[in-house]
Amino acid sequence: MLTCGKGILLIISISQFRMYSTAWGYMKALDYATVLQSLEDRVAALESHEHDEAHDHHAALFSVSYSEGNSINTPDAVFVFDQVSLNREEGYNSTTGIFTCPIAGVYSFVYTSLPARGVETAVTLVRNNVKASSIYSDLSQGSTQSAERTELVLLAEGDAVWVKLEKGTVLRQQASLSFQGYRVSD
């Protein structure tokens, strides 16, 4: 008695045998030189094809954060993250804090904010000097809350994206400030 799994394997094996037998019959009828040349042409075409990073949807991606340190309270200060854990295609510049788009497409960006206690704060995602989105916080005195925002942005090659403090004060505690981005599609 066959169990369900063994029965399925037997059916697959019989199907493969029939398929190979049929294919072998056709192969006998063809000129081997023609078949061999066709296969060699296909292999040569595959070997000559170079991987095009522009079609790798996740070719450009980065993940950066701040280590612990002083708070940031300078308006319009670009966040220059000091911990770079991933920077494929080298789009993120750890000296300027700016991501320069290496491959055009739609990108997903995630950035965070940790406002100081009781301080009205705005952290902004900027694309080519234009505000793309913000995290706004206005919490009561003595309270703070970490926030995260995800934004989809269509970028052309060479477009610049960064995170800045628009107003208020943010804390740099336990990598609470971070910025990630990756290419989603063409």
mmCIF file of C-alpha atoms in Angstrom:
data_model
loop_
_atom_site.group_PDB
_atom_site.id
_atom_site.type_symbol
_atom_site.label_atom_id
_atom_site.label_comp_id
_atom_site.label_asym_id
_atom_site.label_seq_id
_atom_site.Cartn_x
_atom_site.Cartn_y
_atom_site.Cartn_z
ATOM 1 C CA MET A 1 0.000 0.000 0.000
ATOM 2 C CA LEU A 2 1.376 3.385 -1.005
ATOM 3 C CA THR A 3 1.211 6.331 1.320
ATOM 4 C CA CYS A 4 0.139 9.651 -0.165
ATOM 5 C CA GLY A 5 3.707 11.035 -0.318
ATOM 6 C CA LYS A 6 5.153 7.868 -1.922
ATOM 7 C CA GLY A 7 2.282 7.773 -4.410
ATOM 8 C CA ILE A 8 2.948 11.345 -5.472
ATOM 9 C CA LEU A 9 6.671 10.603 -5.897
ATOM 10 C CA LEU A 10 5.833 7.545 -8.012
ATOM 11 C CA ILE A 11 3.516 9.601 -10.254
ATOM 12 C CA ILE A 12 6.165 12.337 -10.617
ATOM 13 C CA SER A 13 8.831 9.753 -11.441
ATOM 14 C CA ILE A 14 6.631 8.104 -14.079
ATOM 15 C CA SER A 15 5.817 11.523 -15.578
ATOM 16 C CA GLN A 16 9.493 12.456 -15.701
ATOM 17 C CA PHE A 17 10.381 9.122 -17.309
ATOM 18 C CA ARG A 18 7.727 9.634 -20.007
ATOM 19 C CA MET A 19 8.906 13.206 -20.574
ATOM 20 C CA TYR A 20 12.563 12.139 -20.880
ATOM 21 C CA SER A 21 11.625 9.207 -23.135
ATOM 22 C CA THR A 22 9.654 11.514 -25.417
ATOM 23 C CA ALA A 23 12.441 14.089 -25.454
ATOM 24 C CA TRP A 24 15.024 11.389 -26.213
ATOM 25 C CA GLY A 25 12.913 10.208 -29.148
ATOM 26 C CA TYR A 26 12.884 13.723 -30.577
ATOM 27 C CA MET A 27 16.617 14.124 -29.923
ATOM 28 C CA LYS A 28 17.382 10.957 -31.916
ATOM 29 C CA ALA A 29 15.529 12.387 -34.877
ATOM 30 C CA LEU A 30 17.480 15.665 -34.824
ATOM 31 C CA ASP A 31 20.969 16.190 -36.074
ATOM 32 C CA TYR A 32 23.260 16.107 -33.006
ATOM 33 C CA ALA A 33 25.495 18.822 -34.447
ATOM 34 C CA THR A 34 22.520 21.184 -34.745
ATOM 35 C CA VAL A 35 21.399 20.498 -31.174
ATOM 36 C CA LEU A 36 24.930 20.891 -29.840
ATOM 37 C CA GLN A 37 25.426 24.176 -31.710
ATOM 38 C CA SER A 38 22.116 25.506 -30.379
ATOM 39 C CA LEU A 39 23.120 24.661 -26.807
ATOM 40 C CA GLU A 40 26.572 26.214 -27.274
ATOM 41 C CA ASP A 41 24.951 29.404 -28.609
ATOM 42 C CA ARG A 42 22.651 29.608 -25.594
ATOM 43 C CA VAL A 43 25.521 29.060 -23.145
ATOM 44 C CA ALA A 44 27.622 31.707 -24.916
ATOM 45 C CA ALA A 45 24.730 34.189 -24.756
ATOM 46 C CA LEU A 46 24.284 33.562 -21.031
ATOM 47 C CA GLU A 47 28.006 33.859 -20.353
ATOM 48 C CA SER A 48 28.292 37.144 -22.250
ATOM 49 C CA HIS A 49 25.340 38.644 -20.397
ATOM 50 C CA GLU A 50 26.689 40.770 -17.555
ATOM 51 C CA HIS A 51 24.622 41.300 -14.446
ATOM 52 C CA ASP A 52 23.054 44.734 -14.704
ATOM 53 C CA GLU A 53 22.777 46.267 -11.226
ATOM 54 C CA ALA A 54 20.167 48.711 -12.532
ATOM 55 C CA HIS A 55 17.727 45.810 -12.674
ATOM 56 C CA ASP A 56 18.518 44.550 -9.200
ATOM 57 C CA HIS A 57 15.700 46.207 -7.251
ATOM 58 C CA HIS A 58 17.640 46.145 -4.013
ATOM 59 C CA ALA A 59 21.011 47.123 -5.426
ATOM 60 C CA ALA A 60 21.024 50.430 -3.565
ATOM 61 C CA LEU A 61 20.396 50.178 0.145
ATOM 62 C CA PHE A 62 21.813 51.582 3.349
ATOM 63 C CA SER A 63 21.283 51.521 7.097
ATOM 64 C CA VAL A 64 22.853 54.092 9.410
ATOM 65 C CA SER A 65 22.369 55.243 13.008
ATOM 66 C CA TYR A 66 23.857 57.421 15.722
ATOM 67 C CA SER A 67 25.851 56.021 18.563
ATOM 68 C CA GLU A 68 25.088 57.464 21.995
ATOM 69 C CA GLY A 69 26.144 61.038 22.414
ATOM 70 C CA ASN A 70 24.949 64.560 22.980
ATOM 71 C CA SER A 71 21.530 65.726 21.942
ATOM 72 C CA ILE A 72 21.049 67.570 18.662
ATOM 73 C CA ASN A 73 19.385 70.968 18.967
ATOM 74 C CA THR A 74 20.696 73.053 16.060
ATOM 75 C CA PRO A 75 17.865 73.957 13.660
ATOM 76 C CA ASP A 76 18.437 72.743 10.077
ATOM 77 C CA ALA A 77 21.251 70.457 11.252
ATOM 78 C CA VAL A 78 21.681 67.543 8.845
ATOM 79 C CA PHE A 79 21.963 64.273 10.742
ATOM 80 C CA VAL A 80 25.393 62.843 9.951
ATOM 81 C CA PHE A 81 25.034 59.310 11.279
ATOM 82 C CA ASP A 82 28.270 57.885 12.660
ATOM 83 C CA GLN A 83 27.426 54.165 12.526
ATOM 84 C CA VAL A 84 27.103 52.731 9.018
ATOM 85 C CA SER A 85 26.027 49.098 9.141
ATOM 86 C CA LEU A 86 25.150 48.761 5.438
ATOM 87 C CA ASN A 87 25.908 50.937 2.418
ATOM 88 C CA ARG A 88 25.491 48.950 -0.790
ATOM 89 C CA GLU A 89 26.304 51.026 -3.899
ATOM 90 C CA GLU A 90 27.919 53.596 -1.569
ATOM 91 C CA GLY A 91 24.936 55.964 -1.888
ATOM 92 C CA TYR A 92 25.151 57.200 1.721
ATOM 93 C CA ASN A 93 27.972 59.644 2.496
ATOM 94 C CA SER A 94 28.959 59.302 6.162
ATOM 95 C CA THR A 95 30.805 62.645 6.035
ATOM 96 C CA THR A 96 27.837 64.749 4.870
ATOM 97 C CA GLY A 97 24.860 62.622 6.002
ATOM 98 C CA ILE A 98 23.432 62.747 2.485
ATOM 99 C CA PHE A 99 22.201 59.806 0.427
ATOM 100 C CA THR A 100 22.845 60.420 -3.276
ATOM 101 C CA CYS A 101 20.721 58.185 -5.474
ATOM 102 C CA PRO A 102 22.971 55.872 -7.537
ATOM 103 C CA ILE A 103 20.126 54.135 -9.427
ATOM 104 C CA ALA A 104 16.843 55.853 -10.351
ATOM 105 C CA GLY A 105 13.637 54.350 -8.984
ATOM 106 C CA VAL A 106 11.189 54.316 -6.102
ATOM 107 C CA TYR A 107 12.898 54.208 -2.712
ATOM 108 C CA SER A 108 11.564 53.418 0.709
ATOM 109 C CA PHE A 109 13.098 55.522 3.481
ATOM 110 C CA VAL A 110 12.670 54.961 7.202
ATOM 111 C CA TYR A 111 13.849 57.511 9.746
ATOM 112 C CA THR A 112 13.351 57.971 13.465
ATOM 113 C CA SER A 113 13.082 60.691 16.082
ATOM 114 C CA LEU A 114 13.506 60.734 19.852
ATOM 115 C CA PRO A 115 12.492 64.219 21.051
ATOM 116 C CA ALA A 116 13.824 65.662 24.272
ATOM 117 C CA ARG A 117 11.386 65.702 27.185
ATOM 118 C CA GLY A 118 8.579 68.193 26.717
ATOM 119 C CA VAL A 119 10.151 69.877 23.665
ATOM 120 C CA GLU A 120 8.240 70.571 20.456
ATOM 121 C CA THR A 121 10.302 68.825 17.782
ATOM 122 C CA ALA A 122 10.227 68.277 14.027
ATOM 123 C CA VAL A 123 12.574 65.874 12.211
ATOM 124 C CA THR A 124 12.335 66.120 8.438
ATOM 125 C CA LEU A 125 13.184 63.932 5.453
ATOM 126 C CA VAL A 126 14.470 66.210 2.685
ATOM 127 C CA ARG A 127 14.780 65.484 -1.047
ATOM 128 C CA ASN A 128 16.778 67.994 -3.107
ATOM 129 C CA ASN A 129 16.141 70.801 -0.578
ATOM 130 C CA VAL A 130 12.375 70.115 -0.515
ATOM 131 C CA LYS A 131 10.663 68.637 2.546
ATOM 132 C CA ALA A 132 9.355 65.153 1.707
ATOM 133 C CA SER A 133 7.865 64.352 5.136
ATOM 134 C CA SER A 134 8.269 65.061 8.850
ATOM 135 C CA ILE A 135 7.920 63.528 12.269
ATOM 136 C CA TYR A 136 6.355 66.156 14.505
ATOM 137 C CA SER A 137 6.300 65.764 18.288
ATOM 138 C CA ASP A 138 4.724 68.006 20.917
ATOM 139 C CA LEU A 139 4.635 66.012 24.130
ATOM 140 C CA SER A 140 3.907 67.198 27.639
ATOM 141 C CA GLN A 141 6.728 68.212 29.983
ATOM 142 C CA GLY A 142 8.572 65.220 31.397
ATOM 143 C CA SER A 143 7.594 62.798 28.608
ATOM 144 C CA THR A 144 9.261 61.582 25.469
ATOM 145 C CA GLN A 145 8.442 59.005 22.827
ATOM 146 C CA SER A 146 10.405 57.515 19.978
ATOM 147 C CA ALA A 147 8.767 57.822 16.565
ATOM 148 C CA GLU A 148 9.429 56.290 13.168
ATOM 149 C CA ARG A 149 8.201 57.203 9.707
ATOM 150 C CA THR A 150 8.385 55.394 6.374
ATOM 151 C CA GLU A 151 8.175 57.328 3.134
ATOM 152 C CA LEU A 152 8.188 56.216 -0.514
ATOM 153 C CA VAL A 153 10.020 58.649 -2.777
ATOM 154 C CA LEU A 154 10.595 58.573 -6.540
ATOM 155 C CA LEU A 155 14.229 59.475 -7.203
ATOM 156 C CA ALA A 156 16.254 60.221 -10.310
ATOM 157 C CA GLU A 157 19.916 59.292 -10.406
ATOM 158 C CA GLY A 158 21.857 61.955 -8.490
ATOM 159 C CA ASP A 159 18.934 63.125 -6.315
ATOM 160 C CA ALA A 160 19.966 63.859 -2.726
ATOM 161 C CA VAL A 161 18.037 62.760 0.390
ATOM 162 C CA TRP A 162 18.849 63.477 4.019
ATOM 163 C CA VAL A 163 17.320 63.800 7.471
ATOM 164 C CA LYS A 164 17.523 67.081 9.389
ATOM 165 C CA LEU A 165 16.279 68.669 12.579
ATOM 166 C CA GLU A 166 13.754 71.308 11.642
ATOM 167 C CA LYS A 167 13.144 72.481 15.219
ATOM 168 C CA GLY A 168 13.465 71.355 18.800
ATOM 169 C CA THR A 169 15.883 68.872 20.306
ATOM 170 C CA VAL A 170 16.405 65.149 19.690
ATOM 171 C CA LEU A 171 18.257 62.704 21.906
ATOM 172 C CA ARG A 172 20.983 60.295 20.832
ATOM 173 C CA GLN A 173 20.359 57.401 23.207
ATOM 174 C CA GLN A 174 21.007 53.726 22.428
ATOM 175 C CA ALA A 175 20.954 54.209 18.639
ATOM 176 C CA SER A 176 17.528 55.867 18.880
ATOM 177 C CA LEU A 177 18.138 57.928 15.730
ATOM 178 C CA SER A 178 18.439 55.952 12.515
ATOM 179 C CA PHE A 179 17.976 56.297 8.776
ATOM 180 C CA GLN A 180 17.493 53.475 6.251
ATOM 181 C CA GLY A 181 16.711 53.412 2.586
ATOM 182 C CA TYR A 182 16.419 50.904 -0.215
ATOM 183 C CA ARG A 183 15.300 50.792 -3.810
ATOM 184 C CA VAL A 184 11.855 49.224 -4.156
ATOM 185 C CA SER A 185 11.349 49.320 -7.938
ATOM 186 C CA ASP A 186 12.203 51.043 -11.207
#
